[in-house]
Amino acid sequence: MPHPFRLYGRFLRTYMKTQLEYRFSFFGDIFVNMMTFVTLYLSFWVLFNTFPTMNGWNYWEVVFLYNLNLLTYATSSLFFWGPMKQLEHLVRSGEFDQFLVRPLDPLKLLVFRQFQHTFIGHIIVAGTVMVLCTIQLEIHWTTGNIAFLLLCVLGGTLIQAGIIITAASSAFWVVRSGTVVDISIYAIRNFINYPISIYGRSIQLLLTFVIPYAFVNYYPAAAFFGKDHAGSSELSHLYSYSSLAVGAALFAAAVWIFRRGVMRYDSAGS
Amino acid sequence: MSIIQVDQLTKTFSRPIRGTGAIGAIRDLINRRYEEKTAVDHISFTIERGEIVGYLGPNGAGKSTSIKMLVGILVPTSGEVRVDSEIPYKNRRENARKIGVVFGQRSQLWWDIPVSETFELMKCMYNIPAVDFKRNMELFTDVLGIQDFMHVAVRQLSLGQRMRADLCAALLHNPSIVYLDEPTIGLDVVVKKKIREFLLEVNAQRQTTILLTTHDMSDVEKLCSRVIIINNGRKMFDGDLDRLKSDYSAGETMILHVDHEIGLDRDISHLGVTDFTYHPESGSIQLRYDKRQAKPASILAWFMERTAVHDFEIKPAEVEDVIRDIYQDSTSCGLGEAQ
């Protein structure tokens, strides 16, 4: 068995080599993505000029909240966005065949083959914004809160990955799975741009129990800033420390669903 | 122990029946109906180590579907496949290590990178020892002539080059079984010849088992010691080429070069001749008959009594004719080939 990291390194090197042949487009991609998010943060700023707080969250707190979403989404997307967006096409055309004749798990091979460098831009933005938030909110970093945040980022990344893998795996059951992916990672994820306490109960429940995006940023950030939870019950305080567990469970479930899908794959026989 | 064991293998696809027009489309939304299509229907065979087997059949016969079950891409509906005593779809990774796959219609290579990079990736993916890798590269580049386009990106290769690179990539890890789905499709004679020589060489040197589908009968004649013919998902024939010819190709053609025509209206069906044409420009008569019913000697004698025969030749049936006969025998109903 080849060492997976060594193999991934090999794939990554090959990918970078082909991408850097077009250096301008490589850095251009990253720059354009960075600009998109700078604009988005500016739009928040405009919004907060009208309303100084949003359900008790000030501008920089909402920026921090959004930033957690962006950082975890981008980290997960470096690896999963490209292959998962492609899965519908691969399954429909039968090109997925080639992932099933290699001595490597098909999901791993999909991820290995396509790194998505464009998300480096998102990560640079998220890192910079994190520094700005630290200054503006006068966050005092301690070993405790650094560890907490890192575990939340890890959990959040797993949640983001779990959701996109699950959505994309629908390709094995339905024809237009691309729509399922887009709704999950764009439309529904947009809900967590703001504190979910501003929404009605049903949306809060949806984001907690069905598509658990709330564990990506809302619950951890609420604990981080000592905010009152949406529907603050004893149980919901536990949510703030559950991101990693939710992420691990969701990711495992997603891998399981993907494998179930592979068993149904009919190689363009339909 | 046979290296490939296939027992009562069956694959059924269920596909939606689509209505026509707007009303049909709306009806489909509400109540989607499915129909079952059996692409592979209780097929059984075994293949021994080192055999080269041609897996033949008309389009839509179920060839690709069977191969996809053998390599582990598809899960059978029922029946069993064992390759080197493992079940391919259950042990995909272990199975993949032992097999090489080339699908003529679809490259396994990575589109954007040079051929040499692909080989390096294969080396890493299959953990090929440096010594083996070097030896294989030398052999393969030599026989297949790959060095000319080693550093060209895959998408810029011609069909023949791509196929050679694909073959090379599929064999680098010394697989014990190689599956080839239409490996010579669309290639010119020179490349075809190279590929055949290469396959024979690999088979001879390493006892590599080869299973190939093709529509090119010269592939079959030059490569295969045995053929399996399927149609409509069922096995029609399994045996060596000679037996195929003797069992099915009783048809022969006799050509007589004669001085003058001898009345085409005469009834010679009592001789067992099924088809009879006279070509005035070459002064030849062409006769077809079934070897089991007619005696070539008595046909010849009958003509020599009536005209001067300068020369004659007898042509046995081509494999192509034989197989066409088998295809036509089994009444065909269309089932689009699963690619």
Short mmCIF file of C-alpha atoms in Angstrom, two decimals, chain A residues 17-187:
data_model
loop_
_atom_site.label_atom_id
_atom_site.label_comp_id
_atom_site.label_asym_id
_atom_site.label_seq_id
_atom_site.Cartn_x
_atom_site.Cartn_y
_atom_site.Cartn_z
CA LYS A 17 2.78 22.08 -12.12
CA THR A 18 -0.09 22.18 -14.58
CA GLN A 19 -1.71 25.17 -12.86
CA LEU A 20 1.46 27.19 -12.71
CA GLU A 21 1.92 26.84 -16.44
CA TYR A 22 -0.65 29.59 -16.59
CA ARG A 23 0.72 31.70 -13.77
CA PHE A 24 -1.43 34.72 -14.51
CA SER A 25 -4.64 32.74 -14.37
CA PHE A 26 -3.51 30.94 -11.21
CA PHE A 27 -2.94 34.11 -9.22
CA GLY A 28 -5.82 35.85 -11.00
CA ASP A 29 -8.24 33.18 -9.72
CA ILE A 30 -7.03 33.69 -6.18
CA PHE A 31 -7.19 37.48 -6.42
CA VAL A 32 -10.73 37.54 -7.86
CA ASN A 33 -11.94 35.31 -5.06
CA MET A 34 -10.33 37.55 -2.47
CA MET A 35 -12.04 40.62 -3.94
CA THR A 36 -15.44 38.89 -3.78
CA PHE A 37 -15.14 38.54 -0.04
CA VAL A 38 -13.70 41.97 0.59
CA THR A 39 -16.83 43.30 -1.11
CA LEU A 40 -19.00 41.08 1.05
CA TYR A 41 -17.47 42.41 4.26
CA LEU A 42 -18.04 45.94 2.97
CA SER A 43 -21.70 45.14 2.42
CA PHE A 44 -21.94 44.05 6.07
CA TRP A 45 -20.42 47.37 7.03
CA VAL A 46 -23.06 49.26 5.05
CA LEU A 47 -25.75 47.19 6.72
CA PHE A 48 -24.42 47.92 10.19
CA ASN A 49 -24.35 51.66 9.49
CA THR A 50 -28.13 51.43 9.55
CA PHE A 51 -28.52 48.91 12.35
CA PRO A 52 -25.69 49.15 14.90
CA THR A 53 -26.42 45.72 16.33
CA MET A 54 -28.13 42.57 15.12
CA ASN A 55 -29.86 40.71 17.93
CA GLY A 56 -27.13 41.85 20.27
CA TRP A 57 -24.25 41.12 17.90
CA ASN A 58 -22.18 44.09 16.77
CA TYR A 59 -20.47 44.52 13.41
CA TRP A 60 -17.17 42.87 14.30
CA GLU A 61 -18.87 40.00 16.05
CA VAL A 62 -20.92 39.27 12.95
CA VAL A 63 -17.76 39.54 10.87
CA PHE A 64 -16.10 37.02 13.18
CA LEU A 65 -19.15 34.79 12.85
CA TYR A 66 -19.15 35.00 9.09
CA ASN A 67 -15.43 34.50 9.02
CA LEU A 68 -15.73 31.13 10.74
CA ASN A 69 -18.14 30.06 8.01
CA LEU A 70 -15.77 31.29 5.31
CA LEU A 71 -12.66 29.71 6.80
CA THR A 72 -14.22 26.26 7.28
CA TYR A 73 -15.95 26.37 3.91
CA ALA A 74 -12.71 27.30 2.16
CA THR A 75 -10.64 24.67 3.97
CA SER A 76 -13.14 21.96 3.13
CA SER A 77 -13.47 23.26 -0.43
CA LEU A 78 -9.73 23.09 -1.13
CA PHE A 79 -10.23 19.34 -1.15
CA PHE A 80 -13.89 18.62 -1.77
CA TRP A 81 -15.44 21.40 -3.85
CA GLY A 82 -13.84 20.45 -7.17
CA PRO A 83 -14.49 16.71 -7.09
CA MET A 84 -17.96 17.02 -5.59
CA LYS A 85 -19.08 19.61 -8.13
CA GLN A 86 -17.81 17.24 -10.82
CA LEU A 87 -19.45 14.11 -9.50
CA GLU A 88 -22.75 14.63 -11.31
CA HIS A 89 -20.94 14.77 -14.63
CA LEU A 90 -18.67 11.84 -13.83
CA VAL A 91 -21.57 9.62 -12.84
CA ARG A 92 -23.80 10.66 -15.70
CA SER A 93 -21.14 10.22 -18.38
CA GLY A 94 -19.76 7.03 -16.91
CA GLU A 95 -16.33 8.60 -16.43
CA PHE A 96 -16.62 7.60 -12.81
CA ASP A 97 -15.61 4.10 -14.03
CA GLN A 98 -11.96 5.01 -13.85
CA PHE A 99 -12.17 5.72 -10.12
CA LEU A 100 -13.30 2.16 -9.50
CA VAL A 101 -10.41 0.36 -11.14
CA ARG A 102 -7.63 1.83 -9.01
CA PRO A 103 -6.10 0.44 -5.83
CA LEU A 104 -7.38 3.40 -3.85
CA ASP A 105 -10.71 4.27 -2.31
CA PRO A 106 -12.72 6.13 -5.01
CA LEU A 107 -13.52 9.06 -2.72
CA LYS A 108 -9.86 9.46 -1.83
CA LEU A 109 -8.85 9.28 -5.46
CA LEU A 110 -11.42 11.94 -6.40
CA VAL A 111 -10.02 14.24 -3.74
CA PHE A 112 -6.41 13.48 -4.60
CA ARG A 113 -6.93 14.24 -8.25
CA GLN A 114 -8.41 17.64 -7.85
CA PHE A 115 -7.13 20.27 -5.53
CA GLN A 116 -8.98 23.57 -5.83
CA HIS A 117 -6.38 26.29 -5.54
CA THR A 118 -8.92 29.11 -5.93
CA PHE A 119 -9.91 28.70 -2.27
CA ILE A 120 -6.47 29.82 -1.17
CA GLY A 121 -7.87 33.33 -1.76
CA HIS A 122 -10.73 32.71 0.67
CA ILE A 123 -8.30 31.46 3.29
CA ILE A 124 -6.01 34.51 2.96
CA VAL A 125 -9.05 36.76 3.43
CA ALA A 126 -10.31 34.74 6.39
CA GLY A 127 -6.88 34.83 8.05
CA THR A 128 -6.57 38.59 7.61
CA VAL A 129 -10.08 39.22 8.89
CA MET A 130 -9.35 37.05 11.93
CA VAL A 131 -6.45 39.36 12.79
CA LEU A 132 -8.67 42.44 12.33
CA CYS A 133 -11.34 40.91 14.56
CA THR A 134 -8.73 40.24 17.26
CA ILE A 135 -7.75 43.91 17.22
CA GLN A 136 -11.26 45.35 16.99
CA LEU A 137 -12.85 43.04 19.54
CA GLU A 138 -9.76 43.12 21.79
CA ILE A 139 -9.70 39.35 22.00
CA HIS A 140 -7.22 38.08 24.56
CA TRP A 141 -5.85 34.83 23.28
CA THR A 142 -5.26 32.15 25.85
CA THR A 143 -4.30 28.51 25.37
CA GLY A 144 -7.87 27.64 26.26
CA ASN A 145 -9.67 29.80 23.72
CA ILE A 146 -7.13 29.10 20.97
CA ALA A 147 -7.63 25.35 21.45
CA PHE A 148 -11.41 25.84 21.55
CA LEU A 149 -11.40 27.81 18.32
CA LEU A 150 -9.08 25.39 16.52
CA LEU A 151 -11.28 22.43 17.44
CA CYS A 152 -14.33 24.38 16.27
CA VAL A 153 -12.64 25.16 12.97
CA LEU A 154 -11.77 21.48 12.55
CA GLY A 155 -15.34 20.47 13.42
CA GLY A 156 -16.76 23.14 11.12
CA THR A 157 -14.55 21.98 8.25
CA LEU A 158 -15.78 18.42 8.73
CA ILE A 159 -19.39 19.63 8.76
CA GLN A 160 -18.87 21.60 5.53
CA ALA A 161 -17.18 18.57 3.95
CA GLY A 162 -19.88 16.19 5.19
CA ILE A 163 -22.63 18.35 3.70
CA ILE A 164 -21.05 18.71 0.28
CA ILE A 165 -20.19 14.99 0.07
CA THR A 166 -23.71 13.99 1.06
CA ALA A 167 -25.30 16.43 -1.38
CA ALA A 168 -23.01 15.32 -4.21
CA SER A 169 -23.60 11.63 -3.46
CA SER A 170 -27.20 12.15 -4.51
CA ALA A 171 -25.75 11.81 -8.03
CA PHE A 172 -26.02 8.06 -7.55
CA TRP A 173 -29.79 8.31 -6.97
CA VAL A 174 -31.02 11.32 -8.95
CA VAL A 175 -30.03 12.81 -12.28
CA ARG A 176 -29.77 16.52 -11.43
CA SER A 177 -27.63 16.25 -8.34
CA GLY A 178 -25.80 19.49 -9.16
CA THR A 179 -28.85 21.42 -7.99
CA VAL A 180 -28.86 19.56 -4.69
CA VAL A 181 -25.21 20.55 -4.19
CA ASP A 182 -25.83 24.20 -5.07
CA ILE A 183 -28.83 24.50 -2.77
CA SER A 184 -26.91 22.94 0.11
CA ILE A 185 -23.67 24.84 -0.16
CA TYR A 186 -24.93 28.20 -1.37
CA ALA A 187 -28.62 28.80 -0.63
#
